[in-house]
Amino acid sequence: DTEVTQTPKHLVMGMTNKKSLKCEQHMGHRAMYWYKQKAKKPPELMFVYSYEKLSINESVPSRFSPECPNSSLLNLHLHALQPEDSALYLCASSQGGKTYGQYFGPGTRLTVT
Amino acid sequence: SQQGEEDPQALSIQEGENATMNCSYKTSINNLQWYRQNSGRGLVHLILIRSNEREKHSGRLRVTLDTSKKSSSLLITASRAADTASYFCARNFNKFYFGSGTKLNVKP
């Protein structure tokens, strides 16, 4: 299984809502990532988990809260978002190290109203 | 900016022609990778070239790397309409930095 799955595919939420994005992989990958991508822009790294521990936080606002319950799952908890947070949120995984590429999920299209 | 630059920003060619995209970066790399993205969906890993390699092939893809010029190029030969997508280079040095991307349109 070489697939990274993400749910939901689309999410519309108000600025006072709390929601979560989910990501799952069963490739035994040791590293998992969250990216944010605005229209016509490249993906921007948000968080990196390595061996289920948060290793990189790219100065992301605290209204985004990542969680890695186990080696196969990655969540992104959302609270009090702003309209400018509307974007495609991509999850990726890799074997880690310097010689491996990343496998991306299809993304969650988030709209904050 | 940590992101690399890619050129051209957009490229439109006829089916069967070759497409060349270029990527420049500013700092060190462990490796450089190329990804394809269709219509705002997930990215697909195409090819990885290590910092000590100069050229790599995979099917219709050819990637070159010149670390002295801090640049890489991706050549797609005999393009097909299905190659229409955005292509990103990603510099890997402890973490991934994506370039600005090239939007390729292959006309049937």
PDB file of C-alpha atoms in Angstrom:
ATOM      1  CA  ASP A   1       0.000   0.000   0.000  1.00  0.00           C
ATOM      2  CA  THR A   2       1.690   3.199  -1.210  1.00  0.00           C
ATOM      3  CA  GLU A   3      -1.160   5.543  -0.430  1.00  0.00           C
ATOM      4  CA  VAL A   4      -1.542   8.452   1.930  1.00  0.00           C
ATOM      5  CA  THR A   5      -5.181   9.160   2.713  1.00  0.00           C
ATOM      6  CA  GLN A   6      -6.647  12.405   3.981  1.00  0.00           C
ATOM      7  CA  THR A   7     -10.088  13.198   5.337  1.00  0.00           C
ATOM      8  CA  PRO A   8     -12.191  15.139   4.754  1.00  0.00           C
ATOM      9  CA  LYS A   9     -11.648  16.143   1.114  1.00  0.00           C
ATOM     10  CA  HIS A  10     -13.432  19.441   1.634  1.00  0.00           C
ATOM     11  CA  LEU A  11     -14.147  21.383   4.819  1.00  0.00           C
ATOM     12  CA  VAL A  12     -16.010  24.625   5.362  1.00  0.00           C
ATOM     13  CA  MET A  13     -15.812  26.065   8.849  1.00  0.00           C
ATOM     14  CA  GLY A  14     -16.621  29.270  10.663  1.00  0.00           C
ATOM     15  CA  MET A  15     -14.056  31.274  12.566  1.00  0.00           C
ATOM     16  CA  THR A  16     -15.365  30.009  15.906  1.00  0.00           C
ATOM     17  CA  ASN A  17     -15.482  26.334  14.961  1.00  0.00           C
ATOM     18  CA  LYS A  18     -13.152  23.546  16.030  1.00  0.00           C
ATOM     19  CA  LYS A  19     -12.372  20.906  13.440  1.00  0.00           C
ATOM     20  CA  SER A  20      -9.695  18.334  12.699  1.00  0.00           C
ATOM     21  CA  LEU A  21      -7.949  17.113   9.565  1.00  0.00           C
ATOM     22  CA  LYS A  22      -6.818  13.493   9.457  1.00  0.00           C
ATOM     23  CA  CYS A  23      -4.018  11.772   7.580  1.00  0.00           C
ATOM     24  CA  GLU A  24      -3.110   8.088   7.473  1.00  0.00           C
ATOM     25  CA  GLN A  25      -0.348   6.010   5.890  1.00  0.00           C
ATOM     26  CA  HIS A  26       0.467   2.319   6.149  1.00  0.00           C
ATOM     27  CA  MET A  27       3.857   2.299   4.474  1.00  0.00           C
ATOM     28  CA  GLY A  28       5.808   2.183   7.732  1.00  0.00           C
ATOM     29  CA  HIS A  29       7.176   5.661   7.085  1.00  0.00           C
ATOM     30  CA  ARG A  30       8.949   7.299   9.995  1.00  0.00           C
ATOM     31  CA  ALA A  31       8.366  10.910   9.050  1.00  0.00           C
ATOM     32  CA  MET A  32       5.068  12.715   8.456  1.00  0.00           C
ATOM     33  CA  TYR A  33       4.470  16.271   7.337  1.00  0.00           C
ATOM     34  CA  TRP A  34       1.791  18.935   7.108  1.00  0.00           C
ATOM     35  CA  TYR A  35       1.936  21.496   4.321  1.00  0.00           C
ATOM     36  CA  LYS A  36      -0.249  24.467   3.474  1.00  0.00           C
ATOM     37  CA  GLN A  37      -0.725  25.466  -0.159  1.00  0.00           C
ATOM     38  CA  LYS A  38      -2.406  28.619  -1.375  1.00  0.00           C
ATOM     39  CA  ALA A  39      -3.674  28.882  -4.936  1.00  0.00           C
ATOM     40  CA  LYS A  40      -0.911  29.078  -7.558  1.00  0.00           C
ATOM     41  CA  LYS A  41       1.777  28.849  -4.876  1.00  0.00           C
ATOM     42  CA  PRO A  42       4.124  26.035  -3.860  1.00  0.00           C
ATOM     43  CA  PRO A  43       3.462  23.991  -0.706  1.00  0.00           C
ATOM     44  CA  GLU A  44       4.779  25.570   2.483  1.00  0.00           C
ATOM     45  CA  LEU A  45       5.978  23.321   5.263  1.00  0.00           C
ATOM     46  CA  MET A  46       4.088  23.638   8.542  1.00  0.00           C
ATOM     47  CA  PHE A  47       5.081  20.703  10.761  1.00  0.00           C
ATOM     48  CA  VAL A  48       7.299  17.632  10.675  1.00  0.00           C
ATOM     49  CA  TYR A  49       6.933  14.575  12.886  1.00  0.00           C
ATOM     50  CA  SER A  50       9.771  12.109  13.142  1.00  0.00           C
ATOM     51  CA  TYR A  51       9.194   8.863  15.052  1.00  0.00           C
ATOM     52  CA  GLU A  52       5.919  10.328  16.356  1.00  0.00           C
ATOM     53  CA  LYS A  53       7.670  13.337  17.884  1.00  0.00           C
ATOM     54  CA  LEU A  54       7.307  16.890  16.627  1.00  0.00           C
ATOM     55  CA  SER A  55      10.682  17.794  15.155  1.00  0.00           C
ATOM     56  CA  ILE A  56       9.906  20.922  13.142  1.00  0.00           C
ATOM     57  CA  ASN A  57       7.351  23.691  13.665  1.00  0.00           C
ATOM     58  CA  GLU A  58       7.739  26.393  11.046  1.00  0.00           C
ATOM     59  CA  SER A  59       6.476  29.134  13.389  1.00  0.00           C
ATOM     60  CA  VAL A  60       2.890  28.164  12.705  1.00  0.00           C
ATOM     61  CA  PRO A  61       0.209  30.063  14.681  1.00  0.00           C
ATOM     62  CA  SER A  62      -1.154  28.190  17.697  1.00  0.00           C
ATOM     63  CA  ARG A  63      -4.617  28.009  16.147  1.00  0.00           C
ATOM     64  CA  PHE A  64      -3.120  25.044  14.241  1.00  0.00           C
ATOM     65  CA  SER A  65      -2.307  22.169  16.580  1.00  0.00           C
ATOM     66  CA  PRO A  66      -0.736  18.973  15.214  1.00  0.00           C
ATOM     67  CA  GLU A  67      -0.967  15.564  16.809  1.00  0.00           C
ATOM     68  CA  CYS A  68       0.598  12.219  15.972  1.00  0.00           C
ATOM     69  CA  PRO A  69      -1.308   9.516  17.920  1.00  0.00           C
ATOM     70  CA  ASN A  70       0.751   6.697  16.391  1.00  0.00           C
ATOM     71  CA  SER A  71       3.159   6.009  13.577  1.00  0.00           C
ATOM     72  CA  SER A  72       0.380   5.738  10.982  1.00  0.00           C
ATOM     73  CA  LEU A  73      -1.801   8.698  11.907  1.00  0.00           C
ATOM     74  CA  LEU A  74      -1.373  12.433  11.808  1.00  0.00           C
ATOM     75  CA  ASN A  75      -4.002  14.973  12.816  1.00  0.00           C
ATOM     76  CA  LEU A  76      -4.201  18.723  12.467  1.00  0.00           C
ATOM     77  CA  HIS A  77      -6.562  20.358  14.934  1.00  0.00           C
ATOM     78  CA  LEU A  78      -8.026  23.687  13.863  1.00  0.00           C
ATOM     79  CA  HIS A  79      -9.497  26.338  16.150  1.00  0.00           C
ATOM     80  CA  ALA A  80     -10.402  29.985  15.708  1.00  0.00           C
ATOM     81  CA  LEU A  81      -9.100  30.135  12.152  1.00  0.00           C
ATOM     82  CA  GLN A  82      -9.076  33.220   9.983  1.00  0.00           C
ATOM     83  CA  PRO A  83     -10.350  33.530   6.402  1.00  0.00           C
ATOM     84  CA  GLU A  84      -6.738  33.815   5.214  1.00  0.00           C
ATOM     85  CA  ASP A  85      -6.163  30.273   6.479  1.00  0.00           C
ATOM     86  CA  SER A  86      -8.311  28.994   3.621  1.00  0.00           C
ATOM     87  CA  ALA A  87      -6.037  26.769   1.535  1.00  0.00           C
ATOM     88  CA  LEU A  88      -5.261  23.222   0.476  1.00  0.00           C
ATOM     89  CA  TYR A  89      -3.733  21.303   3.378  1.00  0.00           C
ATOM     90  CA  LEU A  90      -1.473  18.484   2.311  1.00  0.00           C
ATOM     91  CA  CYS A  91      -0.158  15.614   4.356  1.00  0.00           C
ATOM     92  CA  ALA A  92       2.948  13.694   3.313  1.00  0.00           C
ATOM     93  CA  SER A  93       5.069  10.872   4.615  1.00  0.00           C
ATOM     94  CA  SER A  94       8.536   9.560   3.900  1.00  0.00           C
ATOM     95  CA  GLN A  95      11.008   7.000   5.145  1.00  0.00           C
ATOM     96  CA  GLY A  96      13.023   9.899   6.494  1.00  0.00           C
ATOM     97  CA  GLY A  97      16.692  10.456   5.910  1.00  0.00           C
ATOM     98  CA  LYS A  98      18.359  12.211   3.052  1.00  0.00           C
ATOM     99  CA  THR A  99      17.677   9.931   0.138  1.00  0.00           C
ATOM    100  CA  TYR A 100      13.914   9.474   0.081  1.00  0.00           C
ATOM    101  CA  GLY A 101      11.087  11.332  -1.554  1.00  0.00           C
ATOM    102  CA  GLN A 102       7.756  12.134  -0.001  1.00  0.00           C
ATOM    103  CA  TYR A 103       4.390  10.540  -0.643  1.00  0.00           C
ATOM    104  CA  PHE A 104       1.573  13.072  -0.600  1.00  0.00           C
ATOM    105  CA  GLY A 105      -2.091  12.655   0.164  1.00  0.00           C
ATOM    106  CA  PRO A 106      -4.741  14.297  -2.048  1.00  0.00           C
ATOM    107  CA  GLY A 107      -5.221  17.143   0.396  1.00  0.00           C
ATOM    108  CA  THR A 108      -8.091  18.770   2.266  1.00  0.00           C
ATOM    109  CA  ARG A 109      -9.550  21.896   0.695  1.00  0.00           C
ATOM    110  CA  LEU A 110     -10.337  24.166   3.657  1.00  0.00           C
ATOM    111  CA  THR A 111     -12.549  27.227   3.455  1.00  0.00           C
ATOM    112  CA  VAL A 112     -12.891  29.474   6.499  1.00  0.00           C
ATOM    113  CA  THR A 113     -15.966  31.727   6.453  1.00  0.00           C
TER     114      THR A 113
ATOM    115  CA  SER B   1      13.351  33.344   0.506  1.00  0.00           C
ATOM    116  CA  GLN B   2      14.024  29.695   1.202  1.00  0.00           C
ATOM    117  CA  GLN B   3      12.091  28.747  -1.896  1.00  0.00           C
ATOM    118  CA  GLY B   4      13.910  28.186  -5.134  1.00  0.00           C
ATOM    119  CA  GLU B   5      12.982  29.793  -8.372  1.00  0.00           C
ATOM    120  CA  GLU B   6      11.695  27.907 -11.374  1.00  0.00           C
ATOM    121  CA  ASP B   7      11.442  29.037 -14.915  1.00  0.00           C
ATOM    122  CA  PRO B   8       9.534  29.351 -16.991  1.00  0.00           C
ATOM    123  CA  GLN B   9       6.504  30.030 -14.804  1.00  0.00           C
ATOM    124  CA  ALA B  10       4.319  28.652 -17.589  1.00  0.00           C
ATOM    125  CA  LEU B  11       5.044  26.551 -20.662  1.00  0.00           C
ATOM    126  CA  SER B  12       2.695  25.576 -23.469  1.00  0.00           C
ATOM    127  CA  ILE B  13       3.763  22.986 -26.047  1.00  0.00           C
ATOM    128  CA  GLN B  14       2.298  20.562 -28.547  1.00  0.00           C
ATOM    129  CA  GLU B  15       2.029  16.839 -27.859  1.00  0.00           C
ATOM    130  CA  GLY B  16       5.209  15.070 -28.893  1.00  0.00           C
ATOM    131  CA  GLU B  17       7.485  18.026 -28.178  1.00  0.00           C
ATOM    132  CA  ASN B  18      10.000  18.100 -25.355  1.00  0.00           C
ATOM    133  CA  ALA B  19       9.491  20.250 -22.265  1.00  0.00           C
ATOM    134  CA  THR B  20      12.347  21.672 -20.210  1.00  0.00           C
ATOM    135  CA  MET B  21      11.937  23.256 -16.799  1.00  0.00           C
ATOM    136  CA  ASN B  22      14.680  24.859 -14.752  1.00  0.00           C
ATOM    137  CA  CYS B  23      15.143  25.234 -11.025  1.00  0.00           C
ATOM    138  CA  SER B  24      17.623  27.415  -9.170  1.00  0.00           C
ATOM    139  CA  TYR B  25      18.329  27.473  -5.472  1.00  0.00           C
ATOM    140  CA  LYS B  26      20.463  29.471  -3.092  1.00  0.00           C
ATOM    141  CA  THR B  27      21.870  27.209  -0.399  1.00  0.00           C
ATOM    142  CA  SER B  28      23.157  23.681   0.150  1.00  0.00           C
ATOM    143  CA  ILE B  29      21.293  20.499  -0.701  1.00  0.00           C
ATOM    144  CA  ASN B  30      21.406  16.834   0.238  1.00  0.00           C
ATOM    145  CA  ASN B  31      19.352  16.065  -2.813  1.00  0.00           C
ATOM    146  CA  LEU B  32      16.933  17.722  -5.183  1.00  0.00           C
ATOM    147  CA  GLN B  33      13.577  16.238  -6.081  1.00  0.00           C
ATOM    148  CA  TRP B  34      10.949  16.916  -8.700  1.00  0.00           C
ATOM    149  CA  TYR B  35       7.217  16.596  -8.126  1.00  0.00           C
ATOM    150  CA  ARG B  36       4.109  16.852 -10.309  1.00  0.00           C
ATOM    151  CA  GLN B  37       0.778  18.264  -9.182  1.00  0.00           C
ATOM    152  CA  ASN B  38      -2.457  17.936 -11.119  1.00  0.00           C
ATOM    153  CA  SER B  39      -5.136  20.605 -10.634  1.00  0.00           C
ATOM    154  CA  GLY B  40      -4.474  21.490  -6.997  1.00  0.00           C
ATOM    155  CA  ARG B  41      -4.411  17.901  -5.776  1.00  0.00           C
ATOM    156  CA  GLY B  42      -1.639  15.974  -4.041  1.00  0.00           C
ATOM    157  CA  LEU B  43       1.897  16.006  -5.337  1.00  0.00           C
ATOM    158  CA  VAL B  44       3.474  12.973  -6.975  1.00  0.00           C
ATOM    159  CA  HIS B  45       7.158  12.296  -6.520  1.00  0.00           C
ATOM    160  CA  LEU B  46       8.865  11.961  -9.916  1.00  0.00           C
ATOM    161  CA  ILE B  47      12.594  11.683  -9.411  1.00  0.00           C
ATOM    162  CA  LEU B  48      15.359  12.351  -6.887  1.00  0.00           C
ATOM    163  CA  ILE B  49      18.915  13.341  -7.733  1.00  0.00           C
ATOM    164  CA  ARG B  50      21.594  13.309  -5.048  1.00  0.00           C
ATOM    165  CA  SER B  51      24.034  16.168  -4.623  1.00  0.00           C
ATOM    166  CA  ASN B  52      26.918  14.012  -5.942  1.00  0.00           C
ATOM    167  CA  GLU B  53      25.024  13.018  -9.107  1.00  0.00           C
ATOM    168  CA  ARG B  54      24.968  15.044 -12.319  1.00  0.00           C
ATOM    169  CA  GLU B  55      22.282  13.338 -14.357  1.00  0.00           C
ATOM    170  CA  LYS B  56      19.486  10.863 -13.816  1.00  0.00           C
ATOM    171  CA  HIS B  57      16.884   9.245 -16.044  1.00  0.00           C
ATOM    172  CA  SER B  58      13.494   7.725 -15.380  1.00  0.00           C
ATOM    173  CA  GLY B  59      11.391   6.751 -18.370  1.00  0.00           C
ATOM    174  CA  ARG B  60      10.735   9.945 -20.350  1.00  0.00           C
ATOM    175  CA  LEU B  61      12.239  12.094 -17.597  1.00  0.00           C
ATOM    176  CA  ARG B  62      15.807  13.361 -17.507  1.00  0.00           C
ATOM    177  CA  VAL B  63      17.086  15.449 -14.622  1.00  0.00           C
ATOM    178  CA  THR B  64      20.402  17.246 -14.440  1.00  0.00           C
ATOM    179  CA  LEU B  65      22.032  18.886 -11.464  1.00  0.00           C
ATOM    180  CA  ASP B  66      24.813  21.462 -11.429  1.00  0.00           C
ATOM    181  CA  THR B  67      25.746  22.164  -7.816  1.00  0.00           C
ATOM    182  CA  SER B  68      28.337  24.768  -8.831  1.00  0.00           C
ATOM    183  CA  LYS B  69      25.570  26.820 -10.447  1.00  0.00           C
ATOM    184  CA  LYS B  70      22.978  25.719  -7.883  1.00  0.00           C
ATOM    185  CA  SER B  71      20.589  24.725 -10.623  1.00  0.00           C
ATOM    186  CA  SER B  72      18.692  21.725 -11.919  1.00  0.00           C
ATOM    187  CA  SER B  73      16.626  21.003 -14.984  1.00  0.00           C
ATOM    188  CA  LEU B  74      13.839  18.563 -15.746  1.00  0.00           C
ATOM    189  CA  LEU B  75      13.359  17.401 -19.321  1.00  0.00           C
ATOM    190  CA  ILE B  76      10.192  15.571 -20.343  1.00  0.00           C
ATOM    191  CA  THR B  77      10.611  13.983 -23.751  1.00  0.00           C
ATOM    192  CA  ALA B  78       7.815  13.189 -26.209  1.00  0.00           C
ATOM    193  CA  SER B  79       5.246  14.978 -24.065  1.00  0.00           C
ATOM    194  CA  ARG B  80       1.645  13.813 -23.806  1.00  0.00           C
ATOM    195  CA  ALA B  81      -1.563  15.652 -22.937  1.00  0.00           C
ATOM    196  CA  ALA B  82      -1.560  13.709 -19.655  1.00  0.00           C
ATOM    197  CA  ASP B  83       1.693  15.487 -18.699  1.00  0.00           C
ATOM    198  CA  THR B  84      -0.304  18.707 -18.271  1.00  0.00           C
ATOM    199  CA  ALA B  85       0.306  19.684 -14.644  1.00  0.00           C
ATOM    200  CA  SER B  86       2.381  21.919 -12.392  1.00  0.00           C
ATOM    201  CA  TYR B  87       5.930  20.773 -11.750  1.00  0.00           C
ATOM    202  CA  PHE B  88       7.872  21.672  -8.626  1.00  0.00           C
ATOM    203  CA  CYS B  89      11.464  21.171  -7.656  1.00  0.00           C
ATOM    204  CA  ALA B  90      12.093  20.575  -3.967  1.00  0.00           C
ATOM    205  CA  ARG B  91      15.410  21.162  -2.299  1.00  0.00           C
ATOM    206  CA  ASN B  92      16.091  18.776   0.562  1.00  0.00           C
ATOM    207  CA  PHE B  93      18.439  19.932   3.295  1.00  0.00           C
ATOM    208  CA  ASN B  94      17.093  18.713   6.655  1.00  0.00           C
ATOM    209  CA  LYS B  95      13.670  19.753   5.404  1.00  0.00           C
ATOM    210  CA  PHE B  96      11.983  20.360   2.081  1.00  0.00           C
ATOM    211  CA  TYR B  97      11.795  23.699   0.320  1.00  0.00           C
ATOM    212  CA  PHE B  98       9.663  23.801  -2.804  1.00  0.00           C
ATOM    213  CA  GLY B  99      10.368  26.004  -5.791  1.00  0.00           C
ATOM    214  CA  SER B 100       7.805  28.340  -7.285  1.00  0.00           C
ATOM    215  CA  GLY B 101       6.703  25.796  -9.910  1.00  0.00           C
ATOM    216  CA  THR B 102       6.231  25.596 -13.662  1.00  0.00           C
ATOM    217  CA  LYS B 103       2.760  25.165 -15.092  1.00  0.00           C
ATOM    218  CA  LEU B 104       3.001  22.916 -18.159  1.00  0.00           C
ATOM    219  CA  ASN B 105       0.205  22.723 -20.720  1.00  0.00           C
ATOM    220  CA  VAL B 106       0.537  20.043 -23.391  1.00  0.00           C
ATOM    221  CA  LYS B 107      -1.897  20.599 -26.231  1.00  0.00           C
ATOM    222  CA  PRO B 108      -3.207  17.512 -28.070  1.00  0.00           C
TER     223      PRO B 108
END
